[in-house]
Amino acid sequence: MDETPGTAAWWRDRLLQALNVRALQVTTLENYYLGEHPLPSPPGKLDPRAHVAARNAWRELTRLGVTNWVKLVADAPAERMAVTGFRFGETEDDGAAWRIWQANHLDADQALVHDNALQTGSSAVIVWPGGGDAEPTITCEHSAQVIVAYEPGSRRRRAAALKSWVDDDGHQVVNLYLPDALWKWRTGSTRPGYGRATAGGNAWVPRDVDGEDWPLPNPLQEVPVVEFRANPSLRPSLFGGGTAEFESVLPIQDRINKTIFDRLVTAENQAFRQRWAIGWDPPRGEDGLPDPNAMLKASQSMLMTFPGDPTEVKVGEFAQADFSGFLKAVEGDVTAMAAISQTPPYYLLGAMENISADGIVATDAGLVAKTRRHCDQFGESWEEVLRLALKAKGDPRADDPSTAVVWRNIEQRTWAQTVDALVKMKELEVPREELWSRLPNATPQDVARWQASQAADFLLTADPAAPVAE
């Protein structure tokens, strides 16, 4: 590792080391989201003959016992978040920003950024000039492959950023983004992995690209990597990062899995009534142990008969297992998870009985408030992405500090409620264009098109001989 602070090699090794640690955390959180939860092992103190069978049965039951509630916790706010346009305060929008957005397929890919940030705590977007008349390139990056370093004492001023991945040939590749240049390296030989292994003794070599200088000058003169942080805090963090949406309820998820596993074990042993016998000596094998086949046959019989004096043998059966305790425990844990994560209970429990429209609004209040906080946080990041993209095009609106992101309506209202509200706003003489912008899913582009159509209709129907008001 280069020990000279501030050099490209020093930043590369430092950021890669931090990325290795974060990638392990990201993998754990993503596994939880995908339903691949940690599974317990069977007790070690088992008879060796029974351990293999017990282990297989245990693993099968633990897999069946996973019920993935945390996925719903992360998806609840994510499904309500969508950027629909941009507003400029000091300059007019001629559609350039939206063309950049559309050219980079961000109508669809923005959801990938939001999902990755909510699932793992952070995500990233890289902006780079397109060259010539081409639109700037905006790419959405995975949190296990990109990390950003900030200047000491700042949560926004970026000092450096790094992306690491493994190419098709098995070489580990890194791109280091500094304010003045883009440095590209690859390992000299192949190595397996997901981009988490450091170079070690495998020396880094420059990765030459035809037609590019090495290092490649950075025309933006600032780090073009923007981090999207979910649930950030004021705690100092040199490498940024946030908190996954469901991280606070992971212990509850593990507890639910354990309760369901216990229920499955009970069901496995109570699939039929368990019988008992006193005074019966089952057949034994050459090793002196009870014959398993005889034990199984006796347990499955509807009527058990035993040799010997019948007066010395007593038989009976255990009561049926009561599963209501397991079900109530899971329901109580899910309710606690809903309260802690501010997720409406009907999202998790899947039941809506006798709930009025006002009741649904009240139930959604926590989710709506939480989603708005996410939109505020992610909106600042999208504004920074747009600023870099406009700067790459030489557009003066890159310096407009009043640029804002327009989000799709977070609250879910019926058309009747929406129309009623708009009619009342019209009675208050709110401009028609403002009413249009408040229609569900209406974008700034829709409003601009309606304004143009209205203006065209006015010109077609206007009387040329009519006097013009001075």
GROMACS .gro file of C-alpha atoms in nm:
model
  470
    1MET     CA    1   0.000   0.000   0.000
    2ASP     CA    2   0.123   0.347  -0.093
    3GLU     CA    3   0.168   0.537   0.236
    4THR     CA    4   0.188   0.883   0.077
    5PRO     CA    5  -0.142   1.055   0.167
    6GLY     CA    6  -0.335   1.208  -0.118
    7THR     CA    7  -0.176   1.015  -0.403
    8ALA     CA    8  -0.390   0.816  -0.644
    9ALA     CA    9  -0.247   0.484  -0.522
   10TRP     CA   10  -0.310   0.586  -0.159
   11TRP     CA   11  -0.673   0.667  -0.233
   12ARG     CA   12  -0.715   0.345  -0.431
   13ASP     CA   13  -0.591   0.119  -0.152
   14ARG     CA   14  -0.771   0.310   0.122
   15LEU     CA   15  -1.107   0.315  -0.054
   16LEU     CA   16  -1.078  -0.047  -0.162
   17GLN     CA   17  -1.015  -0.155   0.194
   18ALA     CA   18  -1.324   0.032   0.313
   19LEU     CA   19  -1.528  -0.108   0.026
   20ASN     CA   20  -1.430  -0.463   0.121
   21VAL     CA   21  -1.576  -0.413   0.469
   22ARG     CA   22  -1.894  -0.253   0.338
   23ALA     CA   23  -1.946  -0.522   0.073
   24LEU     CA   24  -1.971  -0.788   0.344
   25GLN     CA   25  -2.237  -0.585   0.524
   26VAL     CA   26  -2.423  -0.525   0.198
   27THR     CA   27  -2.425  -0.898   0.120
   28THR     CA   28  -2.574  -0.978   0.461
   29LEU     CA   29  -2.850  -0.720   0.420
   30GLU     CA   30  -2.930  -0.826   0.065
   31ASN     CA   31  -2.954  -1.188   0.175
   32TYR     CA   32  -3.210  -1.086   0.434
   33TYR     CA   33  -3.408  -0.897   0.169
   34LEU     CA   34  -3.399  -1.199  -0.065
   35GLY     CA   35  -3.516  -1.434   0.209
   36GLU     CA   36  -3.181  -1.606   0.260
   37HIS     CA   37  -3.180  -1.566   0.635
   38PRO     CA   38  -2.923  -1.720   0.872
   39LEU     CA   39  -3.028  -2.076   0.956
   40PRO     CA   40  -2.944  -2.238   1.290
   41SER     CA   41  -2.760  -2.569   1.309
   42PRO     CA   42  -2.896  -2.882   1.483
   43PRO     CA   43  -2.774  -2.957   1.834
   44GLY     CA   44  -2.425  -3.103   1.835
   45LYS     CA   45  -2.495  -3.356   2.113
   46LEU     CA   46  -2.670  -3.617   1.903
   47ASP     CA   47  -2.608  -3.985   1.848
   48PRO     CA   48  -2.375  -4.011   1.546
   49ARG     CA   49  -2.618  -4.240   1.368
   50ALA     CA   50  -2.901  -3.992   1.404
   51HIS     CA   51  -2.701  -3.677   1.335
   52VAL     CA   52  -2.709  -3.700   0.953
   53ALA     CA   53  -3.084  -3.762   0.938
   54ALA     CA   54  -3.148  -3.496   1.202
   55ARG     CA   55  -2.932  -3.245   1.020
   56ASN     CA   56  -3.117  -3.294   0.691
   57ALA     CA   57  -3.457  -3.272   0.861
   58TRP     CA   58  -3.346  -2.967   1.059
   59ARG     CA   59  -3.228  -2.781   0.751
   60GLU     CA   60  -3.548  -2.858   0.564
   61LEU     CA   61  -3.761  -2.726   0.849
   62THR     CA   62  -3.549  -2.413   0.894
   63ARG     CA   63  -3.589  -2.330   0.525
   64LEU     CA   64  -3.965  -2.374   0.554
   65GLY     CA   65  -3.960  -2.157   0.865
   66VAL     CA   66  -3.832  -1.845   0.686
   67THR     CA   67  -4.113  -1.593   0.629
   68ASN     CA   68  -3.963  -1.284   0.473
   69TRP     CA   69  -4.132  -0.983   0.636
   70VAL     CA   70  -3.835  -0.747   0.598
   71LYS     CA   71  -3.879  -0.741   0.220
   72LEU     CA   72  -4.221  -0.582   0.269
   73VAL     CA   73  -4.073  -0.324   0.507
   74ALA     CA   74  -3.825  -0.208   0.239
   75ASP     CA   75  -4.072  -0.228  -0.049
   76ALA     CA   76  -4.346  -0.024   0.122
   77PRO     CA   77  -4.175   0.319   0.081
   78ALA     CA   78  -3.987   0.222  -0.236
   79GLU     CA   79  -4.304   0.155  -0.435
   80ARG     CA   80  -4.429   0.509  -0.364
   81MET     CA   81  -4.113   0.689  -0.478
   82ALA     CA   82  -4.075   0.802  -0.838
   83VAL     CA   83  -3.922   1.116  -0.989
   84THR     CA   84  -4.153   1.263  -1.253
   85GLY     CA   85  -3.969   1.582  -1.347
   86PHE     CA   86  -3.767   1.886  -1.246
   87ARG     CA   87  -3.845   2.248  -1.168
   88PHE     CA   88  -3.611   2.541  -1.219
   89GLY     CA   89  -3.657   2.863  -1.027
   90GLU     CA   90  -3.431   3.124  -1.183
   91THR     CA   91  -3.417   2.984  -1.538
   92GLU     CA   92  -3.676   2.829  -1.769
   93ASP     CA   93  -3.680   2.461  -1.851
   94ASP     CA   94  -3.657   2.389  -2.222
   95GLY     CA   95  -3.668   2.011  -2.170
   96ALA     CA   96  -3.291   1.958  -2.164
   97ALA     CA   97  -3.292   1.809  -1.816
   98TRP     CA   98  -3.570   1.567  -1.904
   99ARG     CA   99  -3.391   1.463  -2.225
  100ILE     CA  100  -3.084   1.374  -2.020
  101TRP     CA  101  -3.307   1.178  -1.784
  102GLN     CA  102  -3.478   0.989  -2.065
  103ALA     CA  103  -3.156   0.923  -2.257
  104ASN     CA  104  -3.017   0.738  -1.955
  105HIS     CA  105  -3.333   0.529  -1.900
  106LEU     CA  106  -3.380   0.674  -1.553
  107ASP     CA  107  -3.757   0.640  -1.571
  108ALA     CA  108  -3.695   0.275  -1.493
  109ASP     CA  109  -3.348   0.271  -1.339
  110GLN     CA  110  -3.425   0.529  -1.070
  111ALA     CA  111  -3.619   0.254  -0.888
  112LEU     CA  112  -3.303   0.041  -0.881
  113VAL     CA  113  -3.119   0.319  -0.698
  114HIS     CA  114  -3.399   0.368  -0.447
  115ASP     CA  115  -3.435  -0.007  -0.388
  116ASN     CA  116  -3.063  -0.062  -0.340
  117ALA     CA  117  -3.036   0.230  -0.097
  118LEU     CA  118  -3.333   0.118   0.113
  119GLN     CA  119  -3.213  -0.243   0.117
  120THR     CA  120  -2.847  -0.181   0.200
  121GLY     CA  121  -2.829   0.175   0.336
  122SER     CA  122  -2.676   0.344   0.032
  123SER     CA  123  -2.643   0.342  -0.345
  124ALA     CA  124  -2.455   0.554  -0.598
  125VAL     CA  125  -2.485   0.722  -0.937
  126ILE     CA  126  -2.192   0.815  -1.162
  127VAL     CA  127  -2.208   1.107  -1.409
  128TRP     CA  128  -1.965   1.147  -1.698
  129PRO     CA  129  -1.964   1.375  -2.006
  130GLY     CA  130  -2.095   1.207  -2.318
  131GLY     CA  131  -1.859   1.379  -2.561
  132GLY     CA  132  -1.960   1.598  -2.852
  133ASP     CA  133  -2.335   1.647  -2.879
  134ALA     CA  134  -2.413   1.327  -2.691
  135GLU     CA  135  -2.599   1.346  -2.363
  136PRO     CA  136  -2.398   1.291  -2.044
  137THR     CA  137  -2.383   0.932  -1.924
  138ILE     CA  138  -2.555   0.856  -1.592
  139THR     CA  139  -2.509   0.507  -1.451
  140CYS     CA  140  -2.671   0.351  -1.144
  141GLU     CA  141  -2.424   0.161  -0.927
  142HIS     CA  142  -2.449  -0.113  -0.666
  143SER     CA  143  -2.349  -0.033  -0.308
  144ALA     CA  144  -2.112  -0.333  -0.295
  145GLN     CA  145  -1.910  -0.192  -0.586
  146VAL     CA  146  -1.890   0.184  -0.524
  147ILE     CA  147  -1.778   0.389  -0.225
  148VAL     CA  148  -1.739   0.766  -0.174
  149ALA     CA  149  -1.497   0.944   0.059
  150TYR     CA  150  -1.590   1.289   0.192
  151GLU     CA  151  -1.376   1.576   0.303
  152PRO     CA  152  -1.323   1.587   0.680
  153GLY     CA  153  -1.610   1.766   0.852
  154SER     CA  154  -1.842   1.752   0.551
  155ARG     CA  155  -2.126   1.518   0.452
  156ARG     CA  156  -2.152   1.654   0.097
  157ARG     CA  157  -1.811   1.764  -0.033
  158ARG     CA  158  -1.668   1.457  -0.205
  159ALA     CA  159  -1.293   1.402  -0.193
  160ALA     CA  160  -1.268   1.078  -0.392
  161ALA     CA  161  -1.469   0.777  -0.506
  162LEU     CA  162  -1.392   0.427  -0.624
  163LYS     CA  163  -1.570   0.156  -0.820
  164SER     CA  164  -1.446  -0.205  -0.810
  165TRP     CA  165  -1.566  -0.510  -1.000
  166VAL     CA  166  -1.443  -0.833  -1.161
  167ASP     CA  167  -1.440  -0.837  -1.540
  168ASP     CA  168  -1.530  -1.127  -1.768
  169ASP     CA  169  -1.169  -1.248  -1.769
  170GLY     CA  170  -1.152  -1.271  -1.390
  171HIS     CA  171  -0.938  -0.960  -1.341
  172GLN     CA  172  -1.027  -0.728  -1.057
  173VAL     CA  173  -1.082  -0.379  -1.198
  174VAL     CA  174  -1.098  -0.044  -1.019
  175ASN     CA  175  -1.182   0.306  -1.131
  176LEU     CA  176  -1.068   0.587  -0.899
  177TYR     CA  177  -1.248   0.920  -0.936
  178LEU     CA  178  -1.058   1.225  -0.819
  179PRO     CA  179  -1.143   1.592  -0.890
  180ASP     CA  180  -0.870   1.619  -1.152
  181ALA     CA  181  -0.860   1.273  -1.313
  182LEU     CA  182  -1.006   0.926  -1.355
  183TRP     CA  183  -0.755   0.650  -1.280
  184LYS     CA  184  -0.813   0.298  -1.414
  185TRP     CA  185  -0.633  -0.015  -1.293
  186ARG     CA  186  -0.667  -0.390  -1.312
  187THR     CA  187  -0.487  -0.678  -1.146
  188GLY     CA  188  -0.207  -0.842  -1.340
  189SER     CA  189  -0.359  -1.191  -1.306
  190THR     CA  190  -0.707  -1.327  -1.256
  191ARG     CA  191  -0.859  -1.402  -0.920
  192PRO     CA  192  -1.207  -1.522  -0.821
  193GLY     CA  193  -1.444  -1.306  -0.623
  194TYR     CA  194  -1.700  -1.032  -0.640
  195GLY     CA  195  -1.453  -0.745  -0.635
  196ARG     CA  196  -1.394  -0.767  -0.260
  197ALA     CA  197  -1.039  -0.901  -0.261
  198THR     CA  198  -0.758  -0.650  -0.239
  199ALA     CA  199  -0.469  -0.679  -0.476
  200GLY     CA  200  -0.230  -0.810  -0.211
  201GLY     CA  201   0.079  -0.937  -0.384
  202ASN     CA  202  -0.092  -0.915  -0.720
  203ALA     CA  203   0.033  -0.578  -0.849
  204TRP     CA  204  -0.203  -0.327  -1.003
  205VAL     CA  205  -0.132  -0.236  -1.364
  206PRO     CA  206  -0.278   0.055  -1.564
  207ARG     CA  207  -0.588  -0.035  -1.763
  208ASP     CA  208  -0.540   0.126  -2.101
  209VAL     CA  209  -0.844   0.210  -2.314
  210ASP     CA  210  -0.801   0.289  -2.683
  211GLY     CA  211  -0.825   0.661  -2.747
  212GLU     CA  212  -0.797   0.758  -2.378
  213ASP     CA  213  -0.515   0.917  -2.184
  214TRP     CA  214  -0.401   0.753  -1.862
  215PRO     CA  215  -0.506   0.893  -1.628
  216LEU     CA  216  -0.810   1.037  -1.800
  217PRO     CA  217  -0.855   1.409  -1.724
  218ASN     CA  218  -1.177   1.490  -1.540
  219PRO     CA  219  -1.349   1.778  -1.724
  220LEU     CA  220  -1.597   1.830  -1.438
  221GLN     CA  221  -1.315   1.915  -1.194
  222GLU     CA  222  -1.505   1.746  -0.911
  223VAL     CA  223  -1.580   1.389  -0.807
  224PRO     CA  224  -1.869   1.281  -1.036
  225VAL     CA  225  -2.004   1.009  -0.803
  226VAL     CA  226  -2.317   1.092  -0.602
  227GLU     CA  227  -2.418   0.879  -0.305
  228PHE     CA  228  -2.781   0.810  -0.213
  229ARG     CA  229  -2.797   0.755   0.162
  230ALA     CA  230  -3.099   0.601   0.333
  231ASN     CA  231  -3.172   0.703   0.691
  232PRO     CA  232  -2.849   0.903   0.733
  233SER     CA  233  -2.737   1.051   1.063
  234LEU     CA  234  -2.513   1.335   1.176
  235ARG     CA  235  -2.261   1.085   1.309
  236PRO     CA  236  -1.927   1.160   1.137
  237SER     CA  237  -1.855   0.910   0.862
  238LEU     CA  238  -1.562   0.950   0.626
  239PHE     CA  239  -1.711   0.703   0.378
  240GLY     CA  240  -2.077   0.799   0.405
  241GLY     CA  241  -2.328   0.518   0.414
  242GLY     CA  242  -2.669   0.494   0.573
  243THR     CA  243  -2.897   0.242   0.741
  244ALA     CA  244  -3.110  -0.017   0.566
  245GLU     CA  245  -3.483   0.034   0.600
  246PHE     CA  246  -3.530  -0.291   0.793
  247GLU     CA  247  -3.206  -0.301   0.989
  248SER     CA  248  -3.375  -0.208   1.318
  249VAL     CA  249  -3.622  -0.498   1.296
  250LEU     CA  250  -3.381  -0.779   1.203
  251PRO     CA  251  -3.392  -0.923   1.559
  252ILE     CA  252  -3.771  -0.942   1.527
  253GLN     CA  253  -3.736  -1.121   1.192
  254ASP     CA  254  -3.500  -1.375   1.348
  255ARG     CA  255  -3.743  -1.424   1.637
  256ILE     CA  256  -4.031  -1.484   1.396
  257ASN     CA  257  -3.826  -1.742   1.206
  258LYS     CA  258  -3.749  -1.921   1.534
  259THR     CA  259  -4.116  -1.924   1.637
  260ILE     CA  260  -4.229  -2.061   1.302
  261PHE     CA  261  -3.952  -2.322   1.315
  262ASP     CA  262  -4.074  -2.433   1.658
  263ARG     CA  263  -4.427  -2.458   1.520
  264LEU     CA  264  -4.307  -2.675   1.232
  265VAL     CA  265  -4.119  -2.903   1.472
  266THR     CA  266  -4.432  -2.936   1.681
  267ALA     CA  267  -4.644  -3.006   1.374
  268GLU     CA  268  -4.393  -3.266   1.254
  269ASN     CA  269  -4.427  -3.452   1.583
  270GLN     CA  270  -4.803  -3.398   1.611
  271ALA     CA  271  -4.907  -3.487   1.258
  272PHE     CA  272  -5.094  -3.775   1.423
  273ARG     CA  273  -5.168  -3.828   1.790
  274GLN     CA  274  -4.867  -3.950   1.981
  275ARG     CA  275  -4.924  -4.273   2.174
  276TRP     CA  276  -4.742  -4.408   2.471
  277ALA     CA  277  -4.700  -4.750   2.625
  278ILE     CA  278  -4.585  -4.854   2.972
  279GLY     CA  279  -4.454  -5.201   3.042
  280TRP     CA  280  -4.376  -5.290   2.681
  281ASP     CA  281  -4.026  -5.399   2.588
  282PRO     CA  282  -3.986  -5.349   2.211
  283PRO     CA  283  -3.780  -5.589   1.999
  284ARG     CA  284  -3.408  -5.515   2.004
  285GLY     CA  285  -3.133  -5.559   1.751
  286GLU     CA  286  -2.796  -5.726   1.785
  287ASP     CA  287  -2.653  -5.408   1.934
  288GLY     CA  288  -2.910  -5.423   2.213
  289LEU     CA  289  -3.087  -5.104   2.101
  290PRO     CA  290  -3.463  -5.093   2.022
  291ASP     CA  291  -3.547  -5.191   1.666
  292PRO     CA  292  -3.637  -4.863   1.483
  293ASN     CA  293  -3.876  -5.043   1.247
  294ALA     CA  294  -4.070  -5.190   1.537
  295MET     CA  295  -4.088  -4.850   1.706
  296LEU     CA  296  -4.211  -4.684   1.386
  297LYS     CA  297  -4.471  -4.954   1.324
  298ALA     CA  298  -4.599  -4.928   1.678
  299SER     CA  299  -4.624  -4.548   1.662
  300GLN     CA  300  -4.817  -4.556   1.334
  301SER     CA  301  -5.062  -4.828   1.429
  302MET     CA  302  -5.419  -4.741   1.506
  303LEU     CA  303  -5.427  -5.040   1.740
  304MET     CA  304  -5.117  -5.163   1.919
  305THR     CA  305  -5.090  -5.522   2.047
  306PHE     CA  306  -4.804  -5.646   2.263
  307PRO     CA  307  -4.699  -5.996   2.371
  308GLY     CA  308  -4.690  -6.093   2.735
  309ASP     CA  309  -4.924  -6.032   3.022
  310PRO     CA  310  -5.173  -5.765   2.910
  311THR     CA  311  -5.232  -5.661   3.269
  312GLU     CA  312  -4.877  -5.527   3.287
  313VAL     CA  313  -4.901  -5.306   2.977
  314LYS     CA  314  -5.074  -4.968   2.976
  315VAL     CA  315  -5.133  -4.764   2.663
  316GLY     CA  316  -5.262  -4.411   2.597
  317GLU     CA  317  -5.215  -4.106   2.383
  318PHE     CA  318  -5.109  -3.746   2.427
  319ALA     CA  319  -5.347  -3.455   2.370
  320GLN     CA  320  -5.345  -3.272   2.039
  321ALA     CA  321  -5.091  -2.986   2.015
  322ASP     CA  322  -5.227  -2.630   2.046
  323PHE     CA  323  -5.078  -2.400   1.779
  324SER     CA  324  -5.263  -2.084   1.882
  325GLY     CA  325  -4.969  -1.972   2.097
  326PHE     CA  326  -4.731  -1.986   1.800
  327LEU     CA  327  -4.973  -1.796   1.577
  328LYS     CA  328  -5.034  -1.524   1.837
  329ALA     CA  329  -4.659  -1.489   1.898
  330VAL     CA  330  -4.590  -1.435   1.528
  331GLU     CA  331  -4.878  -1.190   1.495
  332GLY     CA  332  -4.750  -0.996   1.797
  333ASP     CA  333  -4.399  -0.981   1.651
  334VAL     CA  334  -4.528  -0.867   1.313
  335THR     CA  335  -4.733  -0.594   1.481
  336ALA     CA  336  -4.420  -0.480   1.668
  337MET     CA  337  -4.225  -0.481   1.341
  338ALA     CA  338  -4.495  -0.266   1.179
  339ALA     CA  339  -4.486  -0.014   1.464
  340ILE     CA  340  -4.107   0.012   1.476
  341SER     CA  341  -4.063   0.039   1.099
  342GLN     CA  342  -4.370   0.265   1.047
  343THR     CA  343  -4.515   0.015   0.801
  344PRO     CA  344  -4.897  -0.009   0.793
  345PRO     CA  345  -5.002  -0.340   0.954
  346TYR     CA  346  -5.217  -0.434   0.654
  347TYR     CA  347  -4.900  -0.437   0.441
  348LEU     CA  348  -4.757  -0.713   0.660
  349LEU     CA  349  -5.063  -0.900   0.785
  350GLY     CA  350  -5.249  -0.881   0.455
  351ALA     CA  351  -5.584  -0.814   0.622
  352MET     CA  352  -5.815  -0.513   0.580
  353GLU     CA  353  -6.141  -0.558   0.766
  354ASN     CA  354  -6.388  -0.279   0.838
  355ILE     CA  355  -6.134  -0.003   0.769
  356SER     CA  356  -6.276   0.330   0.654
  357ALA     CA  357  -6.105   0.565   0.410
  358ASP     CA  358  -6.013   0.796   0.698
  359GLY     CA  359  -5.879   0.495   0.888
  360ILE     CA  360  -5.652   0.400   0.599
  361VAL     CA  361  -5.521   0.758   0.580
  362ALA     CA  362  -5.444   0.752   0.952
  363THR     CA  363  -5.278   0.411   0.922
  364ASP     CA  364  -5.066   0.533   0.631
  365ALA     CA  365  -4.953   0.849   0.813
  366GLY     CA  366  -4.628   0.700   0.941
  367LEU     CA  367  -4.538   0.547   0.604
  368VAL     CA  368  -4.619   0.871   0.420
  369ALA     CA  369  -4.405   1.076   0.659
  370LYS     CA  370  -4.118   0.831   0.633
  371THR     CA  371  -4.138   0.820   0.253
  372ARG     CA  372  -4.133   1.199   0.236
  373ARG     CA  373  -3.812   1.201   0.438
  374HIS     CA  374  -3.662   0.957   0.189
  375CYS     CA  375  -3.778   1.175  -0.100
  376ASP     CA  376  -3.619   1.482   0.060
  377GLN     CA  377  -3.290   1.297   0.108
  378PHE     CA  378  -3.283   1.126  -0.231
  379GLY     CA  379  -3.412   1.442  -0.398
  380GLU     CA  380  -3.098   1.629  -0.294
  381SER     CA  381  -2.890   1.352  -0.450
  382TRP     CA  382  -3.089   1.357  -0.776
  383GLU     CA  383  -3.051   1.735  -0.788
  384GLU     CA  384  -2.675   1.691  -0.756
  385VAL     CA  385  -2.682   1.432  -1.035
  386LEU     CA  386  -2.876   1.672  -1.256
  387ARG     CA  387  -2.637   1.957  -1.171
  388LEU     CA  388  -2.336   1.748  -1.276
  389ALA     CA  389  -2.510   1.639  -1.596
  390LEU     CA  390  -2.598   1.998  -1.690
  391LYS     CA  391  -2.244   2.105  -1.604
  392ALA     CA  392  -2.112   1.835  -1.838
  393LYS     CA  393  -2.321   1.990  -2.117
  394GLY     CA  394  -2.209   2.342  -2.034
  395ASP     CA  395  -2.569   2.436  -1.944
  396PRO     CA  396  -2.589   2.750  -1.724
  397ARG     CA  397  -2.876   2.597  -1.526
  398ALA     CA  398  -2.617   2.384  -1.350
  399ASP     CA  399  -2.566   2.689  -1.126
  400ASP     CA  400  -2.936   2.736  -1.050
  401PRO     CA  401  -2.964   2.677  -0.673
  402SER     CA  402  -3.344   2.658  -0.680
  403THR     CA  403  -3.362   2.346  -0.896
  404ALA     CA  404  -3.601   2.094  -0.741
  405VAL     CA  405  -3.706   1.737  -0.808
  406VAL     CA  406  -4.075   1.667  -0.866
  407TRP     CA  407  -4.196   1.342  -0.709
  408ARG     CA  408  -4.506   1.142  -0.785
  409ASN     CA  409  -4.778   1.186  -0.525
  410ILE     CA  410  -4.692   0.974  -0.222
  411GLU     CA  411  -5.038   0.967  -0.067
  412GLN     CA  412  -5.290   0.733  -0.224
  413ARG     CA  413  -5.622   0.912  -0.275
  414THR     CA  414  -5.932   0.823  -0.473
  415TRP     CA  415  -6.030   1.027  -0.778
  416ALA     CA  416  -6.333   1.155  -0.588
  417GLN     CA  417  -6.113   1.293  -0.310
  418THR     CA  418  -5.873   1.449  -0.562
  419VAL     CA  419  -6.145   1.615  -0.770
  420ASP     CA  420  -6.319   1.748  -0.460
  421ALA     CA  421  -5.994   1.907  -0.339
  422LEU     CA  422  -5.920   2.060  -0.682
  423VAL     CA  423  -6.270   2.207  -0.712
  424LYS     CA  424  -6.231   2.375  -0.375
  425MET     CA  425  -5.887   2.507  -0.475
  426LYS     CA  426  -6.039   2.646  -0.797
  427GLU     CA  427  -6.298   2.833  -0.592
  428LEU     CA  428  -6.004   2.995  -0.412
  429GLU     CA  429  -5.884   3.116  -0.758
  430VAL     CA  430  -5.578   2.893  -0.766
  431PRO     CA  431  -5.431   2.914  -1.122
  432ARG     CA  432  -5.535   2.636  -1.358
  433GLU     CA  433  -5.177   2.534  -1.427
  434GLU     CA  434  -5.121   2.478  -1.055
  435LEU     CA  435  -5.432   2.260  -1.040
  436TRP     CA  436  -5.305   2.055  -1.332
  437SER     CA  437  -4.975   1.992  -1.156
  438ARG     CA  438  -5.163   1.845  -0.859
  439LEU     CA  439  -5.338   1.577  -1.064
  440PRO     CA  440  -5.214   1.226  -0.976
  441ASN     CA  441  -4.909   1.128  -1.182
  442ALA     CA  442  -4.916   1.453  -1.382
  443THR     CA  443  -4.560   1.545  -1.475
  444PRO     CA  444  -4.418   1.893  -1.553
  445GLN     CA  445  -4.398   1.775  -1.913
  446ASP     CA  446  -4.771   1.701  -1.912
  447VAL     CA  447  -4.849   2.046  -1.771
  448ALA     CA  448  -4.627   2.214  -2.033
  449ARG     CA  449  -4.800   2.019  -2.311
  450TRP     CA  450  -5.145   2.117  -2.179
  451GLN     CA  451  -5.039   2.481  -2.160
  452ALA     CA  452  -4.915   2.469  -2.519
  453SER     CA  453  -5.239   2.305  -2.633
  454GLN     CA  454  -5.444   2.566  -2.447
  455ALA     CA  455  -5.245   2.848  -2.608
  456ALA     CA  456  -5.290   2.692  -2.954
  457ASP     CA  457  -5.666   2.659  -2.902
  458PHE     CA  458  -5.685   3.026  -2.796
  459LEU     CA  459  -5.505   3.140  -3.111
  460LEU     CA  460  -5.737   2.933  -3.331
  461THR     CA  461  -6.057   3.058  -3.170
  462ALA     CA  462  -5.960   3.421  -3.111
  463ASP     CA  463  -6.141   3.689  -3.321
  464PRO     CA  464  -5.880   3.885  -3.518
  465ALA     CA  465  -6.113   4.186  -3.523
  466ALA     CA  466  -6.158   4.189  -3.149
  467PRO     CA  467  -5.992   4.487  -2.973
  468VAL     CA  468  -5.681   4.414  -2.777
  469ALA     CA  469  -5.680   4.525  -2.418
  470GLU     CA  470  -5.405   4.772  -2.340
   0.00000   0.00000   0.00000
